[in-house]
GROMACS .gro file of C-alpha atoms in nm:
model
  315
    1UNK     CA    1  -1.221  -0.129   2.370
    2UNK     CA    2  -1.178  -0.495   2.303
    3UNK     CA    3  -1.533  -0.528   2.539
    4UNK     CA    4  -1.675  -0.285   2.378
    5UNK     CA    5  -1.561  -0.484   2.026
    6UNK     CA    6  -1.715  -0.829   2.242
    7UNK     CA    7  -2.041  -0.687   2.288
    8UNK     CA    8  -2.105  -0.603   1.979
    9UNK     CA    9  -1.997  -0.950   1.820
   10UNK     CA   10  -2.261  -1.095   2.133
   11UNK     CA   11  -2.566  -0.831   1.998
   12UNK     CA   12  -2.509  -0.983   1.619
   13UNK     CA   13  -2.500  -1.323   1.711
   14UNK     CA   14  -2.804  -1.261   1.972
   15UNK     CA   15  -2.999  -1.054   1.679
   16UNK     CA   16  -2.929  -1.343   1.426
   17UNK     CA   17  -3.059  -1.570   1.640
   18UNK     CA   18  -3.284  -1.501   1.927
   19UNK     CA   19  -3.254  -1.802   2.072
   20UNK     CA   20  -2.901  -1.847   2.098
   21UNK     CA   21  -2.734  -1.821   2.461
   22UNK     CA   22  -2.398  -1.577   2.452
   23UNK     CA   23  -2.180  -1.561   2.739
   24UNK     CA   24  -1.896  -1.313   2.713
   25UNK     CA   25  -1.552  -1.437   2.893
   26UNK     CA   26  -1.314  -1.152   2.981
   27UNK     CA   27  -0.956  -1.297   2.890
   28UNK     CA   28  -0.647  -1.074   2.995
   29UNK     CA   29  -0.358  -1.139   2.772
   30UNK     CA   30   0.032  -1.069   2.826
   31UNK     CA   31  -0.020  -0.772   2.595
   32UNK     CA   32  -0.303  -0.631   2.844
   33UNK     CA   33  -0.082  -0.708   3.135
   34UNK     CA   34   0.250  -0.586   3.032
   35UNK     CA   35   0.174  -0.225   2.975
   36UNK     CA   36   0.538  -0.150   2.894
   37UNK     CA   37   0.741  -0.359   2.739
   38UNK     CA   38   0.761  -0.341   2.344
   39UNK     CA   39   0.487  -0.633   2.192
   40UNK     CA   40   0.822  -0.763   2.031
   41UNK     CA   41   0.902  -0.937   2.358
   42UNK     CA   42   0.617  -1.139   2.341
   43UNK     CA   43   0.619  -1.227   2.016
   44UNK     CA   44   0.484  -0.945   1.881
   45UNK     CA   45   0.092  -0.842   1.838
   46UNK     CA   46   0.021  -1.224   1.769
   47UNK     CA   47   0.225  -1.321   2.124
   48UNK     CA   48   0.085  -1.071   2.328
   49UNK     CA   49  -0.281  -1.054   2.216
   50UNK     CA   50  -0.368  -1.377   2.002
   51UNK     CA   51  -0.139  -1.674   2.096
   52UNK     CA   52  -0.302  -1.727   2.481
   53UNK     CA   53  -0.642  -1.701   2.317
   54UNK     CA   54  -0.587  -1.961   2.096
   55UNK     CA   55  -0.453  -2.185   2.309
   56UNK     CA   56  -0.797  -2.156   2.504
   57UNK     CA   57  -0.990  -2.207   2.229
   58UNK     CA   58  -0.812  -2.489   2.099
   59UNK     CA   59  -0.809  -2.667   2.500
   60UNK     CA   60  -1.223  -2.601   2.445
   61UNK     CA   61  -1.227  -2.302   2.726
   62UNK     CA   62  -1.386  -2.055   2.427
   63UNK     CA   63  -1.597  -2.143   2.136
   64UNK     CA   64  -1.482  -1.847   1.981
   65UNK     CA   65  -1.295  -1.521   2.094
   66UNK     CA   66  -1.292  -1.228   1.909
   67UNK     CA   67  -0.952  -1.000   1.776
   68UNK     CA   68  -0.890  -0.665   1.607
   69UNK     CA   69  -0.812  -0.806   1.274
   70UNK     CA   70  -0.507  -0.568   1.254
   71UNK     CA   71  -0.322  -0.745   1.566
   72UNK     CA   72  -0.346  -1.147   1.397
   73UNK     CA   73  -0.072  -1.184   1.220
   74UNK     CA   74  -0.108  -1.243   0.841
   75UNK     CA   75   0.229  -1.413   0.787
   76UNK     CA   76   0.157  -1.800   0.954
   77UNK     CA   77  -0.058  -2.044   0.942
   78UNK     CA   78  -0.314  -2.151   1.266
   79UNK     CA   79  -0.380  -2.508   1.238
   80UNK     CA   80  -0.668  -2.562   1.344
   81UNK     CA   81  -0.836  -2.256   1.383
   82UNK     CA   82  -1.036  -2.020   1.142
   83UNK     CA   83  -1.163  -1.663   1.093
   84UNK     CA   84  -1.530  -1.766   1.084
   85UNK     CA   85  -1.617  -1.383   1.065
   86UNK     CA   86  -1.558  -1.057   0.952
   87UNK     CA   87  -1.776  -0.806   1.083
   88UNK     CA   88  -1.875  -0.435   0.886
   89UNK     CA   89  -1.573  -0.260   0.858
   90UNK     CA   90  -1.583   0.067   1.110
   91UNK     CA   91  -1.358   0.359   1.003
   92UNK     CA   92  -0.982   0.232   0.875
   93UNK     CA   93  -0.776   0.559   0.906
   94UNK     CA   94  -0.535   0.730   1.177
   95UNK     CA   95  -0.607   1.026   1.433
   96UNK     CA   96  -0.394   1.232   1.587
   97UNK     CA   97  -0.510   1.314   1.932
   98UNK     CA   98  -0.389   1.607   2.144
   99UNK     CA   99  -0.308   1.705   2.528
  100UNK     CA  100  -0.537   1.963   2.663
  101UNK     CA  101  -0.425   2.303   2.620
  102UNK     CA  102  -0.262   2.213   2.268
  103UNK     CA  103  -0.420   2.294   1.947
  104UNK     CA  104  -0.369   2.196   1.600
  105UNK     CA  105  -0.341   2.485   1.446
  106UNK     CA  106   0.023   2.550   1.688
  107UNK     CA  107   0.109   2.201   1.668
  108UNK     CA  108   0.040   2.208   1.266
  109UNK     CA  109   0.217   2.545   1.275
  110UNK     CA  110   0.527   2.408   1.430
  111UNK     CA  111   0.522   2.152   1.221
  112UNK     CA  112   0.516   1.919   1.519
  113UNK     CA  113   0.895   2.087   1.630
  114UNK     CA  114   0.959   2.034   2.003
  115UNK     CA  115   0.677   1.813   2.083
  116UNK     CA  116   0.663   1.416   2.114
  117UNK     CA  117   0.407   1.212   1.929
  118UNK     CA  118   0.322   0.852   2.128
  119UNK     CA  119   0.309   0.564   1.932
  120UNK     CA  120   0.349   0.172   2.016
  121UNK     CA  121   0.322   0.091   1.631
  122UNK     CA  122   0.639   0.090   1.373
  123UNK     CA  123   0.430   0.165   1.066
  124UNK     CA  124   0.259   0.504   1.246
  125UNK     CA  125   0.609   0.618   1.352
  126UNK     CA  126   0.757   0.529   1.029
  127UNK     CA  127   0.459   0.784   0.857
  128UNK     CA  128   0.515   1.056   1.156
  129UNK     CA  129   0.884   1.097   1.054
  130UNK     CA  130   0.736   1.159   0.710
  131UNK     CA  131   0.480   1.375   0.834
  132UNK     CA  132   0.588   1.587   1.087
  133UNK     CA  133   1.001   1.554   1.061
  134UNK     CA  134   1.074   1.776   1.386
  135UNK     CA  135   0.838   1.572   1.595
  136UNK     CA  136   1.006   1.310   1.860
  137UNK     CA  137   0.805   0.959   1.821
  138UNK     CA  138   0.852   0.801   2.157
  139UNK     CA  139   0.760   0.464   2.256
  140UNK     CA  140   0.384   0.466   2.450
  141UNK     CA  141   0.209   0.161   2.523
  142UNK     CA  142  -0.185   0.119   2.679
  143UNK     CA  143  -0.542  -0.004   2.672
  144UNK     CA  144  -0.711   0.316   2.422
  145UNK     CA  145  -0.854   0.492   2.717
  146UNK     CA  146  -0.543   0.409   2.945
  147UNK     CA  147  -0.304   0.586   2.684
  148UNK     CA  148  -0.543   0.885   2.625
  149UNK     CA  149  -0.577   0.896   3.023
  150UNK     CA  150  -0.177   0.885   3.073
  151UNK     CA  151  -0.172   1.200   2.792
  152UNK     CA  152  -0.428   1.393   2.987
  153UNK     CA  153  -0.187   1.387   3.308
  154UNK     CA  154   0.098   1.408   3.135
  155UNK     CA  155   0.245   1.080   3.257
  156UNK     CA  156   0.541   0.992   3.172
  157UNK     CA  157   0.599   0.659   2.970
  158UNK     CA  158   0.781   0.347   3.095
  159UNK     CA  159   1.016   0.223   2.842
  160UNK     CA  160   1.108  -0.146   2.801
  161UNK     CA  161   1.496  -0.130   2.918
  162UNK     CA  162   1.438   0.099   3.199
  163UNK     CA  163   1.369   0.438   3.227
  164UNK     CA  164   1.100   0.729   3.110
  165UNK     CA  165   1.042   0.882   2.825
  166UNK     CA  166   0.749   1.174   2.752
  167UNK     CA  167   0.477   1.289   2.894
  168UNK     CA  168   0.327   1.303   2.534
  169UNK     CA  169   0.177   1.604   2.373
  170UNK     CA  170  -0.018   1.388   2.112
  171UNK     CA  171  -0.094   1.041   2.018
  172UNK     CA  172  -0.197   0.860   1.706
  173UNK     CA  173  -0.426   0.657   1.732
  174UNK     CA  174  -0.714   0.392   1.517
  175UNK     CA  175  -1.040   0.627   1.510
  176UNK     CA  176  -1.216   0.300   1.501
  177UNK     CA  177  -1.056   0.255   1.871
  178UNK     CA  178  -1.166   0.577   2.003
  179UNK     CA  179  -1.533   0.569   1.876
  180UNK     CA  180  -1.549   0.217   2.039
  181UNK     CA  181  -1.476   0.383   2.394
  182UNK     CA  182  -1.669   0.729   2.322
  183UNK     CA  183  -1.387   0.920   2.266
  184UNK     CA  184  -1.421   1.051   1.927
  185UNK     CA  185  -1.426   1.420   2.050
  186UNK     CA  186  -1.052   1.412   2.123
  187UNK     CA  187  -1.003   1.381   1.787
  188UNK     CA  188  -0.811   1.706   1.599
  189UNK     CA  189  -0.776   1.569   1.328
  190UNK     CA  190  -0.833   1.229   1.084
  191UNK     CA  191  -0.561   1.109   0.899
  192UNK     CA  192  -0.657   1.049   0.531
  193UNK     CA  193  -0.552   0.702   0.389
  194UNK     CA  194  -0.348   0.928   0.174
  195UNK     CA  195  -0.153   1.057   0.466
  196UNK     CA  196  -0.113   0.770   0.662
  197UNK     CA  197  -0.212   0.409   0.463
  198UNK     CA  198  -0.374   0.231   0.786
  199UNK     CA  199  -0.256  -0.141   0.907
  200UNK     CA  200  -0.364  -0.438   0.758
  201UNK     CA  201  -0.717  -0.577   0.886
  202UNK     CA  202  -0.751  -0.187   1.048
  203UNK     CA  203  -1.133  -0.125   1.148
  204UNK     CA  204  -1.215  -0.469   1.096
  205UNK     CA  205  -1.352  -0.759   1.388
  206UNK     CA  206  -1.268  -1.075   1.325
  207UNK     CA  207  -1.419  -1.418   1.506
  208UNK     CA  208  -1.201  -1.716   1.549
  209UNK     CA  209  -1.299  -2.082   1.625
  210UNK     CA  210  -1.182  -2.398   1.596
  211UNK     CA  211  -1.166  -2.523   1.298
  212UNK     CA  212  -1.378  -2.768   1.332
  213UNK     CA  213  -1.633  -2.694   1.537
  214UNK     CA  214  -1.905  -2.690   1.296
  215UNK     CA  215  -2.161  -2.567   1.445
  216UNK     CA  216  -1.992  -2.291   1.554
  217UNK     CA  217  -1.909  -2.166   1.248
  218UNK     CA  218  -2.267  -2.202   1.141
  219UNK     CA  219  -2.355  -1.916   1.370
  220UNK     CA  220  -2.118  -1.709   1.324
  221UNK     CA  221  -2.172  -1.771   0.920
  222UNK     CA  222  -2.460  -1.574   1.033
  223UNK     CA  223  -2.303  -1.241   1.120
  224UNK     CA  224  -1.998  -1.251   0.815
  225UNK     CA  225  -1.999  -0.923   0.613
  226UNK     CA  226  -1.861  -1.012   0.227
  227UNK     CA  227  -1.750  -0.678   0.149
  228UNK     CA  228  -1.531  -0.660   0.491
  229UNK     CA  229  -1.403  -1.049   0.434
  230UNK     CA  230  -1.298  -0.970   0.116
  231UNK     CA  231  -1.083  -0.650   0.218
  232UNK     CA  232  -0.940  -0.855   0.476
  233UNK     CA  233  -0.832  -1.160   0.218
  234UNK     CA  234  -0.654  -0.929   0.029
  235UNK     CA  235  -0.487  -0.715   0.265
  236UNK     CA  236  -0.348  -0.995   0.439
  237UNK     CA  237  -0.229  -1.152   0.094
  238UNK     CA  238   0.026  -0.850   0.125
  239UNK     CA  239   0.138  -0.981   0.459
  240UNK     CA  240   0.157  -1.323   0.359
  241UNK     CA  241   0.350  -1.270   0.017
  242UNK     CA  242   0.565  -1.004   0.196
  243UNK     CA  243   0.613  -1.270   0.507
  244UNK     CA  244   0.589  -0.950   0.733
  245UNK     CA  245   0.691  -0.988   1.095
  246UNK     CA  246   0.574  -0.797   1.375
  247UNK     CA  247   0.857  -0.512   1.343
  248UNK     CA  248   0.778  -0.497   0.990
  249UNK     CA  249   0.624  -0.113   0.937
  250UNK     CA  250   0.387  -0.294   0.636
  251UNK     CA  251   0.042  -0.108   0.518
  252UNK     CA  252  -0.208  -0.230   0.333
  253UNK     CA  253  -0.565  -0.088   0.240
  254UNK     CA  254  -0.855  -0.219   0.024
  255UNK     CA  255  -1.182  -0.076  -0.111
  256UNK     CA  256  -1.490  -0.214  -0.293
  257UNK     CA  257  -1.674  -0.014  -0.551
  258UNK     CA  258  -1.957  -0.197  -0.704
  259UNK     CA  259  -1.768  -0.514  -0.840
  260UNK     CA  260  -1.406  -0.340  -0.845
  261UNK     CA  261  -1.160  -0.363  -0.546
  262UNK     CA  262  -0.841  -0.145  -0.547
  263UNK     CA  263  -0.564  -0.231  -0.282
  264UNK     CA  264  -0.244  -0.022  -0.171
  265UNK     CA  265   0.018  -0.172   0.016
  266UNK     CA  266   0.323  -0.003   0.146
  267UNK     CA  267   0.682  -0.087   0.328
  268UNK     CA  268   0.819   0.217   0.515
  269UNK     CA  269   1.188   0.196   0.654
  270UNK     CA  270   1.121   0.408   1.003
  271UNK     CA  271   1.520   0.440   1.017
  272UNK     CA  272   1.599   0.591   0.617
  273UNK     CA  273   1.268   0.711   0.500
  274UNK     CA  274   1.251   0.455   0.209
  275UNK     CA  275   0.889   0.442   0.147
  276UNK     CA  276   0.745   0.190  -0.122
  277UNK     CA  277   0.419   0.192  -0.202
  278UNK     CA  278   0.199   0.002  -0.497
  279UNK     CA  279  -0.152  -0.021  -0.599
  280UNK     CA  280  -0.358  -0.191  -0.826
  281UNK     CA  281  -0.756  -0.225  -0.926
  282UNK     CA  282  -0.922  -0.608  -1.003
  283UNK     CA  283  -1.211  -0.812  -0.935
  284UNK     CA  284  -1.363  -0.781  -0.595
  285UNK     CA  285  -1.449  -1.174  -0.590
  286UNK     CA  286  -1.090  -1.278  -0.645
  287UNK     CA  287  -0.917  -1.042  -0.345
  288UNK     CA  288  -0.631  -1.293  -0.239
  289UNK     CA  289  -0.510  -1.271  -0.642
  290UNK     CA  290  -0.517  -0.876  -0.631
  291UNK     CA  291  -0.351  -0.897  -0.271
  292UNK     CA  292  -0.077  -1.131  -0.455
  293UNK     CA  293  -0.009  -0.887  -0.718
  294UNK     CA  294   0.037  -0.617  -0.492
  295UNK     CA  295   0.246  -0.799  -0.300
  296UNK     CA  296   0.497  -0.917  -0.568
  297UNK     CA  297   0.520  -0.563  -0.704
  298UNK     CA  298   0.652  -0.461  -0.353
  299UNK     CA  299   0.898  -0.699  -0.349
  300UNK     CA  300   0.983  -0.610  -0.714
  301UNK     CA  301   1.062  -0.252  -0.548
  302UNK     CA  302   1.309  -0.346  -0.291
  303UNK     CA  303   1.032  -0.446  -0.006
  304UNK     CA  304   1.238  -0.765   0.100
  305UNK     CA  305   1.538  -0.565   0.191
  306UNK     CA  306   1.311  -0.312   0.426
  307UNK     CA  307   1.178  -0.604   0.595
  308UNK     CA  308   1.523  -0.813   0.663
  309UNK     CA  309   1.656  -0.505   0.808
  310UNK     CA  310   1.402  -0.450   1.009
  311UNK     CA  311   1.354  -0.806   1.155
  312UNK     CA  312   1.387  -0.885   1.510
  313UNK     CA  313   1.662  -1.082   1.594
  314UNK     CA  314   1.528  -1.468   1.698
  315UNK     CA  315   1.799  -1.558   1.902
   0.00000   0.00000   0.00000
């Protein structure tokens, strides 16, 4: 997938400028590496699939390197680097993908009772226990097509402190993930945002660079999409206000219609249920304000709590 994500980033660069020479690096992180531990042991989404990127860029091995928006953390700073560019925002929303021989109308029947959902994400599990109560959410870690591989043979997962857990019946998984590798005819069925609020930056590519590397950022000026920047600078207001770690089940949503944005942000509590959720309609050329209010309103609701008890503990 994250190819996939690279080669497109390399066509819009080539198309805006013909002349320009791309060369795409493959760079295998800890997260691609470590296909069973939880991200949390490397520092979460930023550890295992930004930080060693960075650290490239910032030694001048990369000019730029691309990341699925929703893995950069929104709640620190990165002196010395900056999202240059935001490309079109594909689809934002949850599947729910099943084994072969399983169909939705038994599984929706059931109401998911006696069959385990995989997930590697806190904020899908914390919506699955809302959604389908009788399901088991295990732990399930993988590259896209690695995970829907592992559910076709019924693998059973690794889990982080020993042991196996599974094999899976379904996974849920980001659509925009499984049209990227082809697989969009293993979805049964598309989550609304309704149902399941996606993850902050969800759908959306973002290019890094160094900060000042001027020209650089000129070409990759080229290939910014407005209406997907401006999503992202709110959505990741939430994180920033809420100071959301990477065990923190946080949601957070924005659309643009005509010159009117409207963001939801949520805080689920995968262990009680508590679900808080606010939303609010503004100006779609002053997102990081809108993101702000949404963010203090959560935290007017109890938000801060949800995410204490939920951090990881540091030492």
């Amino acid at each position: 997938m994250a190819l996939a994500q690279t080669d497109e980033v390399a066509r819009l660069l080539r198309s805006a400028n013909p002349a320009l020479a791309v060369e795409i690096i493959r760079f295998e992180t800890r997260g691609d590496q470590d296909q069973t531990s939880k991200l949390l042991r490397h520092g979460g989404k930023g550890g295992a699939f930004v930080a060693e990127i960075r650290e490239a860029m910032r030694a001048g091995e990369l000019q730029a390197a691309m990341h699925s928006l929703k893995d950069v953390p929104g709640n620190e700073e990165t002196p010395g680097l900056v999202l240059a560019a935001m490309l079109a925002r594909d689809a934002a929303n949850d599947s729910l993908v099943l084994r072969p021989g399983l169909s939705l109308e038994i599984f929706r029947a059931q109401r998911g009772k006696g069959f385990k959902i995989g997930t590697n994400a806190v904020r899908r599990a914390a919506y699955l226990r809302r959604l389908f109560p009788e399901a088991t959410v295990i732990h399930y870690r993988g590259a896209a097509d690695t995970r829907v591989a592992k559910l076709d043979r019924g693998d059973m997962q690794r889990l982080p402190g020993g042991g196996e857990v599974g094999p899976a019946d379904a996974l849920v998984m980001a659509r925009s993930g499984l049209e990227r590798i082809g697989l969009t005819s293993r979805i049964a069925h598309d989550f609304s945002v309704a149902e399941m609020l996606p993850a902050v930056g969800q759908g959306i590519v973002a290019v890094e660079c160094v900060e000042k590397d001027w020209v650089t950022r000129g070409y990759l000026a080229m290939i910014d999409n407005m209406p997907s920047r401006r999503c992202a600078e709110a959505e990741r207001e939430v994180l920033w206000v809420l100071n959301g770690h990477c065990n923190s089940p946080i949601a957070g949503h924005a659309t643009i219609d005509g010159s009117e944005m409207t963001l939801t942000g949520a805080v689920l509590d995968e262990a009680t249920g508590h679900f808080i959720e606010a939303s609010r309609r503004g100006t779609a050329d002053r997102p990081r304000e809108l993101g702000r209010a949404v963010g203090l309103e959560l935290l007017d609701k109890g938000a801060a709590e949800i995410i204490e008890r939920n951090r990881p503990n540091e030492h």
